[in-house]
């Protein structure tokens, strides 16, 4: 039997040592009618060879973004990942280690989380980062809960330009605890500042803005911030793409109070949408209301520098019902991938990734707009993703281009926008990929 | 102590290569100046070799399952088959985008569909969602479903969730996250739910009961039928925390013994690597009338075609994750289940139980075991009672000394109902030989605590760092490197 070390002989010896003759005696306290003597209905066990062919066969029914020309984004992006990332995260010392509760035998994990926290703080300009959340959506939801905890106000204002999937998760997280979500509509692809001003009052716990937003557009954060902070207590939560930060204004520059986002684009594969990881950073004054784990530096009994989990008094294993969140596991291995990625790409590489994604996206946008019937949906500045209006339903374009192995973008109809396609570009795209997409768009829209 | 990567910085050094952009546009033509960052982020400048050496050096300071035994109660740190890791690193798994057209991801959808089916089959539930990405995330999802169930019936006065005092810390935290009120009930002298105390709290306001079975003392709650009957009598729902499902697999189906909702910890029970704290996966299973509340989308099948099923969108609790959960983790669980089959599941439970009872028996004369007159399931609880009486040794000291012997320490100071508890779970993947070495080390430590308790109080000494001062870490908060 795979993955079980005891032989039948050893089992017998152990049973004898326990003082029973056969295994079933160990179940004697369980009501007999609950116990299944017959095996359940799983298929017969597969050998390693068989499961390998099974997986290979199933995988052959997928088309990966490596084998297609993909322009899909909306929170998950196909950025380049250096080989060294996977070789490091595959090491058993990282892969099969436990949560670092026993600090003395977990310094590897603790130190990389400390470095991860530092990198997130550098990118965002914030003072403290936690050790990671499930994904960008849950991080955004937890940031709202955190603002409510801090301000003791129960109204959260959210820009409708946020990723609608995030909004669904936020709803699930907030409705039970009676937080009122107030939406501010979109105007020209950006949050409507006039309405934001109207909705904001002294009962507001926070305002959540995503930039670049769901359409890829850059919100006018310097205009938003004074509005948010004109309320007595309201906190400004910025949801950002971390790969925009080497280039674009850091949330600290526009005085955000809490910064969250999806970290997948930092060295993690798309993996069909998971694992992803969320990040959450803020100022020290909010540290005790933060959800999730935090690693701190300390000293060991010889006076040498050592790391450990810190501020644990906020967490569920100590505070139980009064904990800042129920989070027990974070996404440590994903954080490691991000840490290794950020170290490898470094100061210049991250900027280059960010810059190439932006310029290539703008090149593509310009080209598409020269095709008959296509135009930009909005005229706001954008980063690496943009929305275009299509002359025929987006679903038709997607279906037709699929047969040319082009994943044309996301059909915005499912989010309430007719004849609109959301197109994402990363540094991986070559000019010929972009031109190929444009040519195919010409063909399908002419028919 | 290792330098941080920031101290290895050398201006101008690079650890990457990228093709030159073949697109003739400049950044300033694309983004207006006032959107650009004013102050540069201080990011490292290091070579690939610097990075490899740095992280290799860090890796050497971790304990991991391939290095040694991890007897962590409630955490089921079993060995993870290598084939999982090889197979999951396929571009057809890693490089799939969640918004791809269904036609281009039929293999992925089939894996998810089959895993939903298999998890339902082995637990006796009718439907399973793979969306929650951790055990506590599954608890949250399950409680949301409970809430949706009661609200659909117009029973919005149901706000109470009952928990035993032995519950995992995530249970109460999840209860308050969904806006419910926790009522804690006592355990009896046998370490099980005190039925009288439960009865005293059963009323119309009860929305549900969250129970870990076997519980965190490693004991099967034999009165489960009666408990379920009581809770169901006021239309409360029974939630099973599946953290300890390892002990039951193949023998008992929680859906048949009174539970209505359950989460699975795929990263524990189904051997996906713990990753130093995640990613995990925490699917939940429900009885049939609760299926309409599950998060969307479900993965369904029409003829031979698999698809994202949003058909119950109106009644669903919505979404708890951006997409469909931790797909790459779920694939590992799929592989593991397919390799075990029904007989394999039983063997897992059997060996988990034999290993735990064996260690408990061998240690019973050396450590105080509060609940030892019954067989334990896959884990048991001991503590430092005798050591403390003789030499003032704390459970923390015992744990730190265990690290010195090359083993990870058991879970300590949990469950809360046993003073200074030490929770030991060997798992089924460990051999008698390893267990004997561990037992010998534990007996040796018990002896040391009499002969030379100072050794324990100063432990660990054989680890990369000595005992870490965690109160100092709180007092002088240092959570990022200052450059």
CSV table of N, CA and C in Angstrom, one decimal, chain A residues 5 19 22 88 108 164 197 216 234 253 300 375 444:
chain,number,residue,atom,x,y,z
A,5,UNK,N,4.1,3.1,6.0
A,5,UNK,CA,5.4,2.4,6.2
A,5,UNK,C,5.3,1.1,6.9
A,19,UNK,N,-2.1,-4.2,23.2
A,19,UNK,CA,-2.9,-5.1,24.1
A,19,UNK,C,-4.2,-5.6,23.4
A,22,UNK,N,-6.7,-7.7,17.2
A,22,UNK,CA,-6.8,-7.2,15.9
A,22,UNK,C,-7.3,-5.7,15.9
A,88,UNK,N,13.4,26.8,-6.1
A,88,UNK,CA,13.4,27.1,-4.7
A,88,UNK,C,12.2,26.6,-4.0
A,108,UNK,N,14.0,29.4,8.6
A,108,UNK,CA,14.0,29.6,7.1
A,108,UNK,C,12.7,30.2,6.7
A,164,UNK,N,-15.5,42.8,-10.0
A,164,UNK,CA,-16.8,42.4,-9.5
A,164,UNK,C,-16.7,41.0,-8.8
A,197,UNK,N,-18.3,61.9,-3.0
A,197,UNK,CA,-18.4,63.0,-2.1
A,197,UNK,C,-19.8,63.0,-1.4
A,216,UNK,N,-8.8,48.3,-15.9
A,216,UNK,CA,-7.4,48.6,-16.2
A,216,UNK,C,-7.0,50.1,-16.0
A,234,UNK,N,-13.0,58.0,8.4
A,234,UNK,CA,-12.9,57.0,7.3
A,234,UNK,C,-11.5,56.7,6.8
A,253,UNK,N,2.3,57.4,-1.1
A,253,UNK,CA,2.4,58.7,-1.7
A,253,UNK,C,1.0,59.4,-1.8
A,300,UNK,N,17.5,35.4,20.3
A,300,UNK,CA,17.4,34.1,21.0
A,300,UNK,C,18.1,34.3,22.3
A,375,UNK,N,-13.1,50.6,-30.6
A,375,UNK,CA,-12.6,51.8,-30.0
A,375,UNK,C,-12.4,51.6,-28.5
A,444,UNK,N,-12.2,38.5,-38.1
A,444,UNK,CA,-13.5,38.1,-37.5
A,444,UNK,C,-14.6,39.1,-37.5
